[in-house]
XYZ file of C-alpha atoms in Angstrom:
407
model
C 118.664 -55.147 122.768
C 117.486 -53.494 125.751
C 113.827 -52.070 125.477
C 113.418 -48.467 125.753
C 113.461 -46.640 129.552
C 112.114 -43.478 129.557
C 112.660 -41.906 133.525
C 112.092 -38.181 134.571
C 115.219 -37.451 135.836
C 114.824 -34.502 138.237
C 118.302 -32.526 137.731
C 117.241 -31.971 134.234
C 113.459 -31.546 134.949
C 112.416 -34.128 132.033
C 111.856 -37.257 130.357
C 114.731 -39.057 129.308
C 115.692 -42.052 127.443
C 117.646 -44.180 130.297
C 120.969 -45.152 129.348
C 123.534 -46.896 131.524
C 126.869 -45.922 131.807
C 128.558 -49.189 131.090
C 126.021 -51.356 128.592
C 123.957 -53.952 130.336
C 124.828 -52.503 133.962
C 123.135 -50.189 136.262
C 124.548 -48.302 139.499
C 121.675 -47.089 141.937
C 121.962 -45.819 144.875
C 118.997 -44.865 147.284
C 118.986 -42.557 150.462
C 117.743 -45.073 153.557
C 116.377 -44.527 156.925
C 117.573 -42.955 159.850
C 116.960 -45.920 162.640
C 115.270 -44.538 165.429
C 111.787 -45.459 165.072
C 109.660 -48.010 162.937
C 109.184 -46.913 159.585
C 105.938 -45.198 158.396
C 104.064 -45.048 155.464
C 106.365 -42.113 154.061
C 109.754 -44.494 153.801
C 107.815 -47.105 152.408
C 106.470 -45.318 149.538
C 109.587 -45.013 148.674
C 111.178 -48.282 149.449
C 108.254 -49.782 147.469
C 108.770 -47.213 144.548
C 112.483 -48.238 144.210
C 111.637 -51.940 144.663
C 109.961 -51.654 141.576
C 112.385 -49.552 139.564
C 114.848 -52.679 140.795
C 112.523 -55.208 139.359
C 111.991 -53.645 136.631
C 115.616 -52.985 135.416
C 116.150 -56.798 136.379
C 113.314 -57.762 134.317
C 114.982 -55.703 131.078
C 118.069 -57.879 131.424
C 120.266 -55.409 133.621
C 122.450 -55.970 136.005
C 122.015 -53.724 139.213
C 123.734 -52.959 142.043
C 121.347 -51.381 143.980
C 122.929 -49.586 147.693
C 120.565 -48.234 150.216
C 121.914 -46.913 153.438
C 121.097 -47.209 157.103
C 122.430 -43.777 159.072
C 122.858 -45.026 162.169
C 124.560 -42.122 163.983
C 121.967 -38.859 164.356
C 120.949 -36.403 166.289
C 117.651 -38.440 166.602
C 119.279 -41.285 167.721
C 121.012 -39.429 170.487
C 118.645 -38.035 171.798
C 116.093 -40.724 171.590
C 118.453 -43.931 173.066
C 119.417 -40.733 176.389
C 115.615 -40.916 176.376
C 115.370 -44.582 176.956
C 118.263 -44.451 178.640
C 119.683 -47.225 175.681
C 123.136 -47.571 173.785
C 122.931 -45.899 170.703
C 124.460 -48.076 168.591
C 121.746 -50.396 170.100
C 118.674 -48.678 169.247
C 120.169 -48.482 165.926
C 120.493 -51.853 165.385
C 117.512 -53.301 166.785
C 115.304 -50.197 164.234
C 117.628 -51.331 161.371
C 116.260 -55.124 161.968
C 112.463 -53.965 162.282
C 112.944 -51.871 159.082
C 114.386 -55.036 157.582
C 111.163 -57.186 158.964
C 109.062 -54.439 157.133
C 110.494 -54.683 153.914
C 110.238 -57.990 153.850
C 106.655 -57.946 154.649
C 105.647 -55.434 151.912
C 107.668 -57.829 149.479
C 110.978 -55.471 148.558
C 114.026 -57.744 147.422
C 117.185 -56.953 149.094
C 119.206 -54.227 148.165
C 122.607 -55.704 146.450
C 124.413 -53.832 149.647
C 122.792 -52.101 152.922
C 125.664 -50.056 154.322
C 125.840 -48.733 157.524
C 127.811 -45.146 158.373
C 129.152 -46.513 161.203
C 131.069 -49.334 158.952
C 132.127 -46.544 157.293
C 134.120 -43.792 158.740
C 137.268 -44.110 156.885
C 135.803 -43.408 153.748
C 134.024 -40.370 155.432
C 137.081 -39.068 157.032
C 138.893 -39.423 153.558
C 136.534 -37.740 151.748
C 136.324 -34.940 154.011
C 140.521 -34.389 153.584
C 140.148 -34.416 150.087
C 137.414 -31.504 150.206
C 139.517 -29.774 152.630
C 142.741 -30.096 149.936
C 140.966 -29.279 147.226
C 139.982 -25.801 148.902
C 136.090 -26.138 149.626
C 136.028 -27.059 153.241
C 137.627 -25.714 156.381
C 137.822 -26.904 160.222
C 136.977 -24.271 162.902
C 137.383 -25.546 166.556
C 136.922 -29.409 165.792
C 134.185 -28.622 163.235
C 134.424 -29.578 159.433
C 132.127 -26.919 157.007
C 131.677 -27.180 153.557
C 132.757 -24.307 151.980
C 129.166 -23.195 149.487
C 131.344 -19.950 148.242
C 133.951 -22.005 146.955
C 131.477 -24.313 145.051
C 130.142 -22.302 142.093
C 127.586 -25.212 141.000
C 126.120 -24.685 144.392
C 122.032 -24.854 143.628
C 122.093 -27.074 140.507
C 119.660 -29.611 141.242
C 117.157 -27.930 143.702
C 117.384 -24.387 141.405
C 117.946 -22.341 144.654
C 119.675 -19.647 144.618
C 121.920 -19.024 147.926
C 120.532 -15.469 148.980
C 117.151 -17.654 148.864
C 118.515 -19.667 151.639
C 117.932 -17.184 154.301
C 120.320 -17.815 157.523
C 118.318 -19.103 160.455
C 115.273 -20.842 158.820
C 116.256 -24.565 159.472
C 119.242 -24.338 161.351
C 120.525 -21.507 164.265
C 123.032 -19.055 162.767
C 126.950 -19.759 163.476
C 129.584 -16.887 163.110
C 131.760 -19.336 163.167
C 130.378 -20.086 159.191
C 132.056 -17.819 156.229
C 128.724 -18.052 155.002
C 125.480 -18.972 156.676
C 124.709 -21.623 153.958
C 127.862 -23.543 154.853
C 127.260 -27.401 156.090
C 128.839 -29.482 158.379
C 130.888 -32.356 157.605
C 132.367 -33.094 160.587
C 130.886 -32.522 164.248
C 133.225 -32.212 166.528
C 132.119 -34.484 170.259
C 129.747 -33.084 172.387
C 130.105 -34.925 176.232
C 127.823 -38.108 175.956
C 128.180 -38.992 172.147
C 129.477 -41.406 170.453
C 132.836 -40.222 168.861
C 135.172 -41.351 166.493
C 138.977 -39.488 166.412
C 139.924 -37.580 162.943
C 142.331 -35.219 161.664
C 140.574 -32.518 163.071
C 139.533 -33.861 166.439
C 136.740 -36.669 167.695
C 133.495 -36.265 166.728
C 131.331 -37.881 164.034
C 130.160 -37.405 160.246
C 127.757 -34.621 159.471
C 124.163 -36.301 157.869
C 124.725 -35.313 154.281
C 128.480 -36.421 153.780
C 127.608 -40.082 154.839
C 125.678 -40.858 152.017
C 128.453 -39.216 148.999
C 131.012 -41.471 151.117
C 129.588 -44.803 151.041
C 127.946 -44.345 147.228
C 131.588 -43.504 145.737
C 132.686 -46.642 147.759
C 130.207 -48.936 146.433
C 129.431 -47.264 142.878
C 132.430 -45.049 142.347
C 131.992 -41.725 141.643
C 129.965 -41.894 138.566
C 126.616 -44.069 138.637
C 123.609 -43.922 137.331
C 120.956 -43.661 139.606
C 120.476 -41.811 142.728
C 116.872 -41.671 144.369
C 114.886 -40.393 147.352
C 111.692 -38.870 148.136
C 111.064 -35.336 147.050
C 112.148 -33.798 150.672
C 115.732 -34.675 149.970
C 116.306 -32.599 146.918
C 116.981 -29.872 149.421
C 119.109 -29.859 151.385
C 120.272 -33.321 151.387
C 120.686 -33.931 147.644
C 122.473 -30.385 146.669
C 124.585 -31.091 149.074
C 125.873 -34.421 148.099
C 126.384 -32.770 144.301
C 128.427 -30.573 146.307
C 130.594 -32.605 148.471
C 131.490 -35.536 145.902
C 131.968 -32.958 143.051
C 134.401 -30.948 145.517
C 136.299 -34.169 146.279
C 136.448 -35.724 142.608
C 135.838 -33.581 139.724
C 134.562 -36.314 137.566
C 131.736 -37.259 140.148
C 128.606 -37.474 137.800
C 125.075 -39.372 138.944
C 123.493 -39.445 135.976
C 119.895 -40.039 136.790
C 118.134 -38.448 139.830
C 115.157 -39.738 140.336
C 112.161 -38.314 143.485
C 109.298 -39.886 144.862
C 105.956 -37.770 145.949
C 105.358 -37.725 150.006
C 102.441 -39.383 151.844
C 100.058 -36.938 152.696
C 97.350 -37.358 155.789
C 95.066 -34.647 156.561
C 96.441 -32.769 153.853
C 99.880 -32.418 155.363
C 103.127 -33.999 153.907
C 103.077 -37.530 156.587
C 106.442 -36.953 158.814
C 107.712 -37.624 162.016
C 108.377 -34.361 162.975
C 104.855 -32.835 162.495
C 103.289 -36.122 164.239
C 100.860 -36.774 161.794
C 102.316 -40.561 160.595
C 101.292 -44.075 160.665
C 103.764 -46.507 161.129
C 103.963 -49.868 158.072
C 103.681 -51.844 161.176
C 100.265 -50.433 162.516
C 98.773 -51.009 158.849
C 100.311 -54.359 158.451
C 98.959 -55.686 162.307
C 95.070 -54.566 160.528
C 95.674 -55.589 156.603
C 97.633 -57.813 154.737
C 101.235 -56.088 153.663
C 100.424 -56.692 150.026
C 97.143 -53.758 150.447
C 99.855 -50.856 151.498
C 102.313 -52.250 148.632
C 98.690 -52.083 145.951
C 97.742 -48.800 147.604
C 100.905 -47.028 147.114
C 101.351 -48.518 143.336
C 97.516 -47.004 142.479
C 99.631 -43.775 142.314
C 102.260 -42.852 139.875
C 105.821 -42.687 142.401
C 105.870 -38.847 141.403
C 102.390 -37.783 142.264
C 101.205 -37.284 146.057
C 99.209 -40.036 147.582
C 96.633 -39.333 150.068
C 95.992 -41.716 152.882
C 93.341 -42.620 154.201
C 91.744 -45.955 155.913
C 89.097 -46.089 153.556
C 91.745 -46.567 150.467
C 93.475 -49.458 152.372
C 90.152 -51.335 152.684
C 90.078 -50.482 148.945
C 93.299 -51.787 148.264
C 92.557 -54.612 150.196
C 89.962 -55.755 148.653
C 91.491 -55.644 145.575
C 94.211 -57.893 146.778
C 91.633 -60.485 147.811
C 89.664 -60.180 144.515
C 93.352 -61.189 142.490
C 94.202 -63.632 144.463
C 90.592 -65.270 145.028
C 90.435 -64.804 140.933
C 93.396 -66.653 140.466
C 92.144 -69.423 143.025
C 89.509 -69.832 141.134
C 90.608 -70.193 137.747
C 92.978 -72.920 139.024
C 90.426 -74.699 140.726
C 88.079 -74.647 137.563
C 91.405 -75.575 134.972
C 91.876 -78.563 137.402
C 88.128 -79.710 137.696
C 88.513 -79.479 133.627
C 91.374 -81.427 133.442
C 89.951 -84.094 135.804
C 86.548 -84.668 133.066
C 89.259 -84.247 130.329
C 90.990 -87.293 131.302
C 88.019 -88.972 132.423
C 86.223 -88.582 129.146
C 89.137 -89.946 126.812
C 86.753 -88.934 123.894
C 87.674 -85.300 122.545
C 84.249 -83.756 124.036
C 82.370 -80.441 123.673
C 84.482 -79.496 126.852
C 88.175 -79.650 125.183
C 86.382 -77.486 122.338
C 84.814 -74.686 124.673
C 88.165 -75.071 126.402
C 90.450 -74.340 123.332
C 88.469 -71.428 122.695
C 88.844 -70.187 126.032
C 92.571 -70.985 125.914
C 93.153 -69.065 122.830
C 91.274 -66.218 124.262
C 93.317 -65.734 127.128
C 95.967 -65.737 125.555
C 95.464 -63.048 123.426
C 94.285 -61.485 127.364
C 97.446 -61.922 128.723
C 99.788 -60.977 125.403
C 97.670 -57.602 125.896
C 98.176 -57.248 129.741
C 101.743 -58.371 129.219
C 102.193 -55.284 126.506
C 100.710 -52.691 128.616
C 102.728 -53.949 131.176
C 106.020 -53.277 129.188
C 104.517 -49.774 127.121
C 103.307 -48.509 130.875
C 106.636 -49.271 133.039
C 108.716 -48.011 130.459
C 106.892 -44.771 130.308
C 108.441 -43.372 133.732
C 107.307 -46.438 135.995
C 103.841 -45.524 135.727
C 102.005 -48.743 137.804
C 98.675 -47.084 138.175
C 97.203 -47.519 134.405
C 98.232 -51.285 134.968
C 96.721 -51.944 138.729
C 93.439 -49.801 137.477
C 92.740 -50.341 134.287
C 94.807 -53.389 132.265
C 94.952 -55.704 135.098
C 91.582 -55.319 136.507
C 90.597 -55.692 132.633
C 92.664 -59.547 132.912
C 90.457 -60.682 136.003
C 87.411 -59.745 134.853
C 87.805 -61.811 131.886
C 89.572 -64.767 134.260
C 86.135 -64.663 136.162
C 84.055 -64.978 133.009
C 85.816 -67.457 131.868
C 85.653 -69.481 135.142
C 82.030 -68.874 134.897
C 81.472 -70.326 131.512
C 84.031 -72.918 131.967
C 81.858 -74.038 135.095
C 78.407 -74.421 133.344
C 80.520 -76.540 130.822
C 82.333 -78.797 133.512
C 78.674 -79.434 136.120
């Protein structure tokens, strides 16, 4: 029997008790990067978050197939690769690979499928047909919108209201849109982008319909888990509720689950405002494990402010587990060396079985907080700043007294 899960699931704005869909099995899918640019410390707190919601429905006995997307066509891509005068596609590819090298370094396993939207537009372009049949979409000179009139459950997740969504704020008013709320699905070509021919004329995928595409192709159209950082509950988010619920009536995720942002200087960290730090420029200074310890200090819901000062914190922690655990080797190995050389029982083995006995009792006690604090909404902080710190303190003690013993 599976132990119990309990996740705040942000649709229904509580804790719940996690339970898969098919026994033993979990869906998840996770909204990736746009390649343009190297990562910053934003995209990994949530990479790293999701990492460990992965582990830890491994480490229950589940099995996971865990998607996370690369969007490689965008606006930002456009306009950056006519910048640097570079194929699209190219610059892509090549920030797909450097995200890849980051993950790596800040330990993340592999997602059980990365897909790409360019590997994917037949499963966009059929999706966007069967919104059109089904009467919430229509095509207007090459364009695809999503028809938000036509979608009563419009608003569900985010709790907006659509006369809250005044026309104009994010994006320039069309009169081509019935309503000023309505999204694109399909863009039709603009002269020096890449295109790909449709039904309704070449062009390429809108942002949001990429990502309900390529999770009903991997997951179907009822999973599990669907996750992201907070800033993707709107628009991103209500808009995929929209678009696979409007193509398959049975579409159901049944978790959704948001990370906090990054903050620096008080603002939310993003590319747009100018105020982020890449995972490479921390990982050139500090070993990749400090930004993975720093972002786990905080529970994946809360902000996290950062700062250099908490990375030299975090990295000092690092050393301190791993120098502990050094240690402690080094000491059970002198032991074991006067062990065998005295082939007496001594006063050693006896101090020694003592010890023994007491960390075990150490470890049962970090290994049940472990289990009581990860199954209480993933919550890593209590662990990294209280239970764990509480195991290497006693480690060093015992490497102390172990010591006097041994010389």
């Amino acid at each position: 029997k599976m132990a119990e899960f309990q996740v705040y699931n942000s649709m229904t704005r509580q804790k719940e008790t996690f339970k898969p869909r098919v026994e033993g099995k979990v869906g998840m899918y996770v909204c990736g990067v746009t390649s343009y640019d190297y990562s910053h410390i934003g995209h990994a707190r949530a990479y790293v978050a999701f990492d460990v919601l992965y582990r830890y429905l491994k480490y229950l006995g589940y099995e996971v197939v865990y998607v996370r997307n690369f969007t490689d066509v965008d606006d930002k891509i456009i306009r950056r690769a006519n910048e640097q005068n570079e194929d699209p596609k190219e610059l892509s590819g090549r920030f797909c690979q450097e995200f890849l090298r980051d993950m790596a370094d800040l330990q993340c396993l592999l997602p059980t499928h990365q897909p790409r939207v360019t590997d994917h537009m037949e499963q966009i372009k059929d999706m966007i047909a069967q919104i059109i049949s089904n009467g919430c979409a229509y095509a207007v000179d090459g364009d695809v919108y999503f028809s938000v009139d036509n979608f009563p459950k419009y608003g569900i997740l985010s709790g907006r209201k659509l006369e809250d969504n005044r026309a104009g704020e994010r994006v320039a008013v069309d009169s081509r849109k019935r309503n000023p709320a309505d999204f694109a699905l399909w863009k039709a070509a603009k002269p020096g982008e890449p295109l790909w021919d449709s039904p309704w004329g070449p062009g390429r995928p809108g942002w949001h319909i990429e990502c309900s595409a390529m999770s009903a192709h991997y997951l179907t159209h009822t999973f599990d888990i669907h996750g992201g950082g907070m800033d993707l509950i709107f628009p991103h988010h209500e808009n995929e509720i929209a678009q696979s619920c409007a193509a398959c009536s049975q579409s159901k995720v049944n978790y959704w689950m948001h990370n906090g942002f990054v903050t620096a200087n008080d603002e939310k960290m993003s590319k747009s405002l100018g105020n982020f730090f890449t995972i490479r420029q921390v990982t050139e200074s500090y070993h990749p494990l400090s930004l993975r310890y720093f972002l786990l200090g905080t529970h994946y819901r809360s902000p996290v402010h950062y700062s250099i000062s908490q990375i030299d914190i975090a990295s000092e922690a690092v050393f301190y587990i791993y120098q502990t655990l050094q240690d402690f080797e080094d000491t059970l190995s002198a032991l074991k060396q006067e062990s065998d050389a005295n082939s007496k029982p001594s006063r050693i083995s006896q101090v020694a079985q003592e010890s023994i006995k007491k960390i075990k009792e150490c470890i049962s006690k970090l290994h049940n907080e472990f289990e009581t604090k990860l199954g209480d909404d993933l919550q890593t902080q209590p662990i990294l700043n209280a239970a764990l710190l509480e195991a290497l303190r006693f480690m060093n003690n015992s490497v102390t007294t172990l010591k006097a013993r041994i010389y």
